[in-house]
Amino acid sequence: MNILRKYGNHLLWLVPLLFLLETSIRRMAEPDLFFYYALVEYYLKVGHWPLTDPFLFTLPNDVLMTAHQWLGYWIYYLPYEWFGWSGPILLKTFFVILFITLPLWLMWRRRIIPPTYFVLAWTLAIFISHHRFRERVSLFGDLLILLLVMGLMWWRDRRWFWYALPPAFLLWAQMHPSWPLAWVILLAFFFTHRPSTWQRHMLISAGLCFLMPLFNPLGLKGLLYPFQFARDIEPYLRQYVVEWLPLTDSRLFGYKFLYLSFITLFPFVGWRLWQQRKQAEWFEWFLYLLAFALNAKSVRFGLMAQGIFLMQIVHCEVRKPLAQTRGFAHWWVPWAAAILSLTTAVTKEYMSNSWRIPLWDRFRIETNYFPQDAVDALNVAKPQMRIFNSFGYGGYLAWRWKG
């Protein structure tokens, strides 16, 4: 019994860990990844990124923005060249594990054993956001947003953090155009703190963060692209593309796991902040509302929102452990958290039956979706023709079909 009490908490972390691995190590089913590969191979062939879409015949000379995230393409392309499909799948899994475990860094740093209810919170976060465990360059943007939030909450007094921000934004501008959200978070940080706390190196660093995205292959055009995207393209995507649909769209109501955060993590974090309202900063409340808004805005921001919620759960726990709250120090609390964690993971797996796929059969393309055999036949027959295709595997045809 003593051994169980001593190591039981550690063993329970196998639930979210195995759950994460099962939902992340999957057959390749990300349509955009193949478009990345097509663009990289186009670059290797002609020596520059395409300015117009070379794969689309229905809109001749259609402007194509590609160079704004060129580094992200290479990060996914090289592992495939070196290791086959296991390369990008395992790389994506590494980034997902890093994202999910980053909020626990402060507790590890202070040698604090995470309480048992953390297992439930992390299991719920994985369940809610597992649909975003994809081989996408947006994963880099989500990770960098979480690192920024982490730094502003825990490293704000360290000069090295502020010195590292401008290079991080420079790197960001080559990987994914989500840095305008980081600008908003930086501005909110300063506006929610008294000017007397603003130090010179902090202001210089923040100013450089606004300048760094200008240094991308497209220059001013690349700097303005995220805003043009939000104005001209996003409204269309919010009508027809699943990952951009707002959670108020009735077409998503059947995917109930997307809404689980609104009745679990969101109210729990709000309650914890209210408990500690005398110590909680306005910046924490801003992040809390931002995570809620992102979660509701579209499917695409689900992972980012859960990451911010987890960060705040850790921050509140370090400030005042939940066990010090009346009613939460009883023996049944860890047992309840453990049972609910197992129930959440088992329910999800039962719903999908994906656990039946053996590990060795996960490192390949999902041929139930992508027309691998059809493209093989086209490459053998070499017909000189044009093809109308499903939106979902246009990138796959652009990469594999040599017609």
Short mmCIF file of C-alpha atoms in Angstrom, two decimals:
data_model
loop_
_atom_site.label_atom_id
_atom_site.label_comp_id
_atom_site.label_asym_id
_atom_site.label_seq_id
_atom_site.Cartn_x
_atom_site.Cartn_y
_atom_site.Cartn_z
CA MET A 1 0.00 0.00 0.00
CA ASN A 2 2.86 2.39 0.80
CA ILE A 3 4.44 1.66 -2.58
CA LEU A 4 1.10 2.35 -4.27
CA ARG A 5 0.77 5.68 -2.48
CA LYS A 6 4.34 6.62 -3.33
CA TYR A 7 4.32 5.68 -7.01
CA GLY A 8 0.61 5.72 -7.83
CA ASN A 9 0.64 9.37 -8.91
CA HIS A 10 3.56 8.72 -11.26
CA LEU A 11 1.91 5.64 -12.75
CA LEU A 12 -1.31 7.56 -13.39
CA TRP A 13 0.57 9.83 -15.80
CA LEU A 14 0.76 6.83 -18.13
CA VAL A 15 -2.92 7.49 -18.91
CA PRO A 16 -2.45 10.90 -20.63
CA LEU A 17 0.94 9.85 -22.02
CA LEU A 18 -0.35 6.70 -23.73
CA PHE A 19 -3.49 8.57 -24.76
CA LEU A 20 -1.37 11.27 -26.41
CA LEU A 21 0.83 8.75 -28.21
CA GLU A 22 -2.17 6.82 -29.49
CA THR A 23 -3.87 9.95 -30.84
CA SER A 24 -0.67 11.39 -32.33
CA ILE A 25 1.06 8.40 -33.89
CA ARG A 26 -1.43 7.88 -36.70
CA ARG A 27 -1.34 7.16 -40.39
CA MET A 28 -0.56 10.21 -42.48
CA ALA A 29 -3.88 11.96 -43.09
CA GLU A 30 -2.89 15.63 -43.31
CA PRO A 31 -3.67 17.03 -46.81
CA ASP A 32 -1.55 20.17 -46.43
CA LEU A 33 1.62 18.18 -45.77
CA PHE A 34 1.72 16.93 -49.36
CA PHE A 35 1.37 20.48 -50.64
CA TYR A 36 4.42 21.40 -48.53
CA TYR A 37 6.32 18.59 -50.22
CA ALA A 38 5.17 19.69 -53.67
CA LEU A 39 6.38 23.23 -52.97
CA VAL A 40 9.78 22.09 -51.68
CA GLU A 41 10.32 19.88 -54.74
CA TYR A 42 9.27 22.75 -56.99
CA TYR A 43 11.90 24.90 -55.24
CA LEU A 44 14.56 22.21 -55.70
CA LYS A 45 13.69 21.98 -59.38
CA VAL A 46 13.55 25.67 -60.39
CA GLY A 47 15.47 27.37 -57.55
CA HIS A 48 12.73 29.65 -56.20
CA TRP A 49 9.31 29.48 -54.57
CA PRO A 50 6.38 29.76 -56.98
CA LEU A 51 4.69 33.15 -57.24
CA THR A 52 1.62 31.74 -58.97
CA ASP A 53 -0.03 28.36 -58.46
CA PRO A 54 1.73 25.86 -60.80
CA PHE A 55 -0.71 23.05 -59.98
CA LEU A 56 -4.08 24.73 -60.56
CA PHE A 57 -5.48 24.96 -64.10
CA THR A 58 -8.94 26.33 -63.35
CA LEU A 59 -7.48 29.69 -62.23
CA PRO A 60 -4.48 30.45 -64.46
CA ASN A 61 -1.78 32.61 -62.87
CA ASP A 62 -3.54 32.60 -59.50
CA VAL A 63 -1.28 34.32 -56.93
CA LEU A 64 0.17 31.82 -54.47
CA MET A 65 1.65 32.87 -51.12
CA THR A 66 4.22 30.29 -50.09
CA ALA A 67 7.49 31.89 -48.97
CA HIS A 68 5.97 33.29 -45.76
CA GLN A 69 6.41 29.90 -44.04
CA TRP A 70 9.17 28.34 -46.12
CA LEU A 71 11.13 27.04 -43.12
CA GLY A 72 8.14 25.06 -41.89
CA TYR A 73 8.00 23.22 -45.22
CA TRP A 74 11.61 22.15 -44.91
CA ILE A 75 11.22 21.05 -41.29
CA TYR A 76 8.60 18.51 -42.39
CA TYR A 77 10.18 17.61 -45.72
CA LEU A 78 13.66 16.62 -44.54
CA PRO A 79 12.53 13.98 -42.00
CA TYR A 80 10.48 12.34 -44.75
CA GLU A 81 13.50 12.29 -47.06
CA TRP A 82 15.67 10.76 -44.35
CA PHE A 83 13.29 8.38 -42.57
CA GLY A 84 10.20 7.95 -44.73
CA TRP A 85 6.74 8.45 -43.22
CA SER A 86 7.96 7.69 -39.71
CA GLY A 87 10.01 10.91 -39.89
CA PRO A 88 7.24 13.54 -40.05
CA ILE A 89 4.87 11.46 -37.90
CA LEU A 90 7.39 11.12 -35.07
CA LEU A 91 8.52 14.74 -35.46
CA LYS A 92 4.92 15.91 -35.10
CA THR A 93 4.52 13.66 -32.06
CA PHE A 94 7.63 15.19 -30.49
CA PHE A 95 6.25 18.71 -30.93
CA VAL A 96 2.86 17.67 -29.53
CA ILE A 97 4.50 16.09 -26.45
CA LEU A 98 6.59 19.24 -26.01
CA PHE A 99 3.47 21.41 -26.23
CA ILE A 100 1.49 19.33 -23.74
CA THR A 101 4.33 19.02 -21.21
CA LEU A 102 5.60 22.62 -21.33
CA PRO A 103 3.09 23.85 -18.72
CA LEU A 104 4.54 21.34 -16.23
CA TRP A 105 8.03 22.85 -16.54
CA LEU A 106 7.65 25.15 -13.53
CA MET A 107 6.69 22.28 -11.24
CA TRP A 108 9.59 20.16 -12.44
CA ARG A 109 11.92 23.11 -11.99
CA ARG A 110 10.79 23.53 -8.37
CA ARG A 111 10.72 19.78 -7.76
CA ILE A 112 6.99 19.86 -6.99
CA ILE A 113 5.11 16.63 -7.64
CA PRO A 114 2.04 17.46 -9.77
CA PRO A 115 -1.18 16.66 -7.89
CA THR A 116 -3.36 13.81 -9.10
CA TYR A 117 -6.06 16.07 -10.54
CA PHE A 118 -3.48 17.26 -13.10
CA VAL A 119 -3.76 13.84 -14.74
CA LEU A 120 -7.45 14.48 -15.36
CA ALA A 121 -6.84 18.02 -16.66
CA TRP A 122 -4.16 16.85 -19.08
CA THR A 123 -6.26 13.90 -20.26
CA LEU A 124 -9.18 16.23 -20.95
CA ALA A 125 -6.92 18.68 -22.81
CA ILE A 126 -5.61 15.88 -25.02
CA PHE A 127 -9.12 14.62 -25.71
CA ILE A 128 -10.39 18.10 -26.59
CA SER A 129 -7.47 19.02 -28.85
CA HIS A 130 -6.40 15.68 -30.37
CA HIS A 131 -7.90 16.67 -33.74
CA ARG A 132 -5.10 19.25 -34.01
CA PHE A 133 -2.31 16.69 -33.65
CA ARG A 134 -1.52 17.15 -37.34
CA GLU A 135 1.59 17.58 -39.47
CA ARG A 136 0.92 21.29 -39.97
CA VAL A 137 3.14 24.36 -39.78
CA SER A 138 0.45 25.88 -37.55
CA LEU A 139 1.76 23.58 -34.82
CA PHE A 140 4.92 25.71 -34.71
CA GLY A 141 2.82 28.85 -34.24
CA ASP A 142 0.85 27.23 -31.41
CA LEU A 143 4.06 26.15 -29.70
CA LEU A 144 5.64 29.60 -29.99
CA ILE A 145 2.50 31.26 -28.58
CA LEU A 146 2.64 28.94 -25.58
CA LEU A 147 6.34 29.68 -25.07
CA LEU A 148 5.61 33.41 -25.16
CA VAL A 149 2.82 33.06 -22.58
CA MET A 150 5.08 30.86 -20.46
CA GLY A 151 7.86 33.46 -20.56
CA LEU A 152 5.61 36.40 -19.73
CA MET A 153 4.19 34.53 -16.75
CA TRP A 154 7.35 32.97 -15.34
CA TRP A 155 10.46 34.54 -16.91
CA ARG A 156 9.49 38.20 -17.21
CA ASP A 157 12.20 39.20 -14.71
CA ARG A 158 14.94 37.42 -16.62
CA ARG A 159 16.84 39.54 -19.13
CA TRP A 160 17.68 36.53 -21.25
CA PHE A 161 13.97 36.02 -21.97
CA TRP A 162 13.59 39.51 -23.40
CA TYR A 163 16.85 39.20 -25.32
CA ALA A 164 15.58 35.92 -26.86
CA LEU A 165 12.25 37.36 -28.02
CA PRO A 166 13.40 39.25 -31.17
CA PRO A 167 15.30 36.22 -32.59
CA ALA A 168 12.27 34.09 -31.79
CA PHE A 169 10.03 36.45 -33.77
CA LEU A 170 12.52 36.40 -36.64
CA LEU A 171 12.34 32.61 -36.68
CA TRP A 172 8.56 32.77 -36.29
CA ALA A 173 8.22 34.89 -39.44
CA GLN A 174 9.80 32.07 -41.47
CA MET A 175 7.61 29.30 -40.05
CA HIS A 176 4.01 30.45 -39.65
CA PRO A 177 2.15 33.79 -39.89
CA SER A 178 0.57 33.66 -36.42
CA TRP A 179 2.86 36.24 -34.85
CA PRO A 180 0.20 39.05 -34.91
CA LEU A 181 -1.49 37.18 -32.05
CA ALA A 182 1.83 37.34 -30.20
CA TRP A 183 1.82 41.11 -30.76
CA VAL A 184 -1.59 41.29 -29.10
CA ILE A 185 -0.35 39.26 -26.12
CA LEU A 186 2.73 41.48 -25.74
CA LEU A 187 0.64 44.66 -25.86
CA ALA A 188 -1.78 43.20 -23.31
CA PHE A 189 1.15 42.39 -21.03
CA PHE A 190 2.32 46.01 -20.99
CA PHE A 191 -1.16 47.51 -20.73
CA THR A 192 -2.00 45.32 -17.72
CA HIS A 193 1.13 46.35 -15.83
CA ARG A 194 1.99 49.78 -14.49
CA PRO A 195 4.38 51.84 -16.65
CA SER A 196 6.71 52.03 -13.65
CA THR A 197 7.39 48.30 -14.12
CA TRP A 198 8.37 48.71 -17.77
CA GLN A 199 12.13 48.44 -18.03
CA ARG A 200 14.19 49.76 -20.90
CA HIS A 201 15.35 46.37 -22.16
CA MET A 202 11.75 45.13 -22.13
CA LEU A 203 10.54 48.01 -24.30
CA ILE A 204 13.43 47.69 -26.75
CA SER A 205 12.87 43.97 -27.05
CA ALA A 206 9.13 44.41 -27.60
CA GLY A 207 9.78 47.05 -30.24
CA LEU A 208 12.14 44.72 -32.09
CA CYS A 209 9.48 41.99 -31.95
CA PHE A 210 7.23 44.25 -34.02
CA LEU A 211 10.06 44.81 -36.51
CA MET A 212 11.42 41.27 -36.91
CA PRO A 213 8.57 39.82 -39.06
CA LEU A 214 9.54 42.34 -41.74
CA PHE A 215 12.67 40.24 -42.32
CA ASN A 216 11.07 37.47 -44.33
CA PRO A 217 11.51 36.49 -48.00
CA LEU A 218 8.50 38.64 -48.97
CA GLY A 219 9.47 41.74 -46.98
CA LEU A 220 6.60 44.17 -46.41
CA LYS A 221 4.25 41.92 -48.37
CA GLY A 222 4.99 39.07 -45.96
CA LEU A 223 4.47 41.39 -43.00
CA LEU A 224 1.03 42.41 -44.27
CA TYR A 225 -0.02 38.94 -45.39
CA PRO A 226 -1.63 37.77 -42.08
CA PHE A 227 -3.86 40.85 -42.09
CA GLN A 228 -4.78 40.41 -45.76
CA PHE A 229 -5.52 36.76 -45.03
CA ALA A 230 -7.83 37.71 -42.16
CA ARG A 231 -9.63 40.25 -44.35
CA ASP A 232 -9.92 38.43 -47.68
CA ILE A 233 -9.50 34.68 -47.14
CA GLU A 234 -10.56 33.81 -43.61
CA PRO A 235 -14.24 34.83 -44.12
CA TYR A 236 -14.48 32.26 -46.93
CA LEU A 237 -12.71 29.58 -44.89
CA ARG A 238 -15.06 30.19 -41.95
CA GLN A 239 -17.94 29.15 -44.19
CA TYR A 240 -16.60 26.05 -45.90
CA VAL A 241 -13.43 24.66 -44.25
CA VAL A 242 -13.91 22.61 -41.08
CA GLU A 243 -10.84 23.79 -39.20
CA TRP A 244 -11.94 27.42 -39.56
CA LEU A 245 -15.59 26.93 -38.60
CA PRO A 246 -16.63 28.74 -35.39
CA LEU A 247 -17.93 26.47 -32.68
CA THR A 248 -21.30 28.21 -32.96
CA ASP A 249 -21.73 26.60 -36.40
CA SER A 250 -24.41 23.91 -36.20
CA ARG A 251 -22.39 21.64 -38.49
CA LEU A 252 -19.98 21.06 -35.61
CA PHE A 253 -22.58 20.20 -32.97
CA GLY A 254 -22.16 16.49 -33.61
CA TYR A 255 -18.50 16.68 -32.51
CA LYS A 256 -19.26 17.03 -28.83
CA PHE A 257 -15.66 16.71 -27.66
CA LEU A 258 -14.96 20.15 -29.16
CA TYR A 259 -17.24 21.71 -26.54
CA LEU A 260 -15.94 19.76 -23.55
CA SER A 261 -13.56 22.55 -22.58
CA PHE A 262 -16.47 24.93 -21.93
CA ILE A 263 -17.81 22.71 -19.13
CA THR A 264 -14.49 21.47 -17.71
CA LEU A 265 -11.21 23.39 -18.08
CA PHE A 266 -12.73 26.81 -18.72
CA PRO A 267 -14.93 26.98 -15.58
CA PHE A 268 -12.25 25.28 -13.47
CA VAL A 269 -9.57 27.82 -14.42
CA GLY A 270 -12.04 30.66 -13.88
CA TRP A 271 -12.89 29.35 -10.43
CA ARG A 272 -9.20 29.02 -9.52
CA LEU A 273 -8.47 32.57 -10.67
CA TRP A 274 -11.45 33.85 -8.70
CA GLN A 275 -10.20 32.00 -5.62
CA GLN A 276 -6.88 33.80 -5.99
CA ARG A 277 -8.31 37.10 -7.23
CA LYS A 278 -6.22 39.10 -4.76
CA GLN A 279 -3.02 37.63 -6.18
CA ALA A 280 -4.07 37.07 -9.82
CA GLU A 281 -2.93 39.74 -12.26
CA TRP A 282 -5.09 41.38 -14.88
CA PHE A 283 -2.80 39.76 -17.45
CA GLU A 284 -3.89 36.32 -16.21
CA TRP A 285 -7.53 37.28 -16.68
CA PHE A 286 -6.71 38.53 -20.18
CA LEU A 287 -5.10 35.19 -21.07
CA TYR A 288 -8.08 33.34 -19.63
CA LEU A 289 -10.54 35.29 -21.78
CA LEU A 290 -8.24 35.03 -24.79
CA ALA A 291 -8.15 31.23 -24.48
CA PHE A 292 -11.95 31.16 -24.28
CA ALA A 293 -12.27 33.42 -27.35
CA LEU A 294 -9.80 31.35 -29.35
CA ASN A 295 -11.55 28.14 -28.39
CA ALA A 296 -14.89 29.53 -29.55
CA LYS A 297 -13.53 31.29 -32.64
CA SER A 298 -12.71 28.17 -34.63
CA VAL A 299 -11.64 24.53 -34.51
CA ARG A 300 -8.19 25.61 -35.59
CA PHE A 301 -7.37 27.28 -32.22
CA GLY A 302 -8.41 24.39 -29.98
CA LEU A 303 -4.89 23.19 -29.15
CA MET A 304 -3.61 26.68 -28.40
CA ALA A 305 -6.52 27.39 -26.05
CA GLN A 306 -6.03 24.17 -24.06
CA GLY A 307 -2.32 24.94 -23.73
CA ILE A 308 -3.08 28.32 -22.15
CA PHE A 309 -5.63 26.75 -19.79
CA LEU A 310 -3.07 24.15 -18.67
CA MET A 311 -0.48 26.89 -18.12
CA GLN A 312 -2.88 28.75 -15.87
CA ILE A 313 -3.80 25.60 -13.93
CA VAL A 314 -0.12 25.11 -13.09
CA HIS A 315 0.34 28.79 -12.21
CA CYS A 316 -2.60 28.71 -9.80
CA GLU A 317 -1.45 25.43 -8.25
CA VAL A 318 2.04 26.76 -7.57
CA ARG A 319 0.59 29.89 -6.00
CA LYS A 320 -1.91 28.01 -3.83
CA PRO A 321 -2.33 24.21 -4.04
CA LEU A 322 -5.87 22.98 -4.59
CA ALA A 323 -5.43 20.64 -1.60
CA GLN A 324 -5.54 23.72 0.64
CA THR A 325 -9.10 24.38 -0.51
CA ARG A 326 -11.81 23.07 1.78
CA GLY A 327 -13.22 19.78 0.53
CA PHE A 328 -10.33 18.97 -1.81
CA ALA A 329 -7.95 17.38 0.67
CA HIS A 330 -10.05 14.22 1.12
CA TRP A 331 -8.80 10.80 0.05
CA TRP A 332 -11.48 10.45 -2.63
CA VAL A 333 -10.25 13.42 -4.73
CA PRO A 334 -7.23 11.67 -6.32
CA TRP A 335 -9.25 8.50 -6.82
CA ALA A 336 -12.02 10.44 -8.54
CA ALA A 337 -9.47 12.17 -10.79
CA ALA A 338 -7.87 8.84 -11.67
CA ILE A 339 -11.20 7.18 -12.51
CA LEU A 340 -12.39 10.12 -14.61
CA SER A 341 -9.05 10.20 -16.50
CA LEU A 342 -9.31 6.52 -17.36
CA THR A 343 -12.97 6.93 -18.32
CA THR A 344 -12.17 9.84 -20.64
CA ALA A 345 -9.38 7.99 -22.42
CA VAL A 346 -11.28 4.72 -22.72
CA THR A 347 -14.42 6.49 -23.98
CA LYS A 348 -12.51 8.24 -26.73
CA GLU A 349 -10.74 5.07 -27.79
CA TYR A 350 -13.98 3.11 -27.76
CA MET A 351 -15.59 5.75 -29.98
CA SER A 352 -12.82 5.65 -32.59
CA ASN A 353 -11.55 2.06 -32.45
CA SER A 354 -8.19 3.46 -33.60
CA TRP A 355 -6.42 1.55 -30.84
CA ARG A 356 -6.92 -1.60 -32.89
CA ILE A 357 -4.38 -0.39 -35.48
CA PRO A 358 -0.98 -1.95 -34.62
CA LEU A 359 1.99 0.37 -34.16
CA TRP A 360 3.88 -0.95 -37.19
CA ASP A 361 0.91 -0.14 -39.44
CA ARG A 362 0.68 3.51 -38.41
CA PHE A 363 3.73 4.81 -40.28
CA ARG A 364 2.20 5.14 -43.73
CA ILE A 365 -0.36 7.13 -45.72
CA GLU A 366 -4.03 6.74 -44.94
CA THR A 367 -4.98 5.07 -48.23
CA ASN A 368 -8.66 5.03 -47.30
CA TYR A 369 -8.59 8.75 -48.06
CA PHE A 370 -5.69 9.52 -50.38
CA PRO A 371 -5.85 7.91 -53.89
CA GLN A 372 -2.44 6.24 -53.74
CA ASP A 373 -3.24 3.37 -56.12
CA ALA A 374 -4.96 5.68 -58.61
CA VAL A 375 -1.94 8.01 -58.71
CA ASP A 376 0.40 5.03 -59.15
CA ALA A 377 -1.68 4.01 -62.19
CA LEU A 378 -1.61 7.56 -63.57
CA ASN A 379 2.16 7.74 -63.24
CA VAL A 380 2.50 4.48 -65.17
CA ALA A 381 0.02 5.40 -67.92
CA LYS A 382 1.25 9.02 -68.14
CA PRO A 383 -1.97 10.41 -69.68
CA GLN A 384 -1.80 14.02 -70.84
CA MET A 385 -4.91 15.27 -69.10
CA ARG A 386 -6.32 17.56 -66.46
CA ILE A 387 -8.17 16.30 -63.42
CA PHE A 388 -10.90 17.70 -61.23
CA ASN A 389 -10.25 16.45 -57.74
CA SER A 390 -11.56 16.61 -54.20
CA PHE A 391 -10.31 19.65 -52.30
CA GLY A 392 -8.92 17.35 -49.59
CA TYR A 393 -6.30 15.61 -51.71
CA GLY A 394 -5.32 18.29 -54.19
CA GLY A 395 -2.00 18.65 -52.40
CA TYR A 396 -1.41 14.92 -52.69
CA LEU A 397 -1.96 15.05 -56.46
CA ALA A 398 0.30 18.11 -56.76
CA TRP A 399 3.08 16.19 -55.07
CA ARG A 400 2.73 12.68 -56.46
CA TRP A 401 1.14 12.98 -59.87
CA LYS A 402 3.80 13.75 -62.44
CA GLY A 403 1.28 14.34 -65.22
#
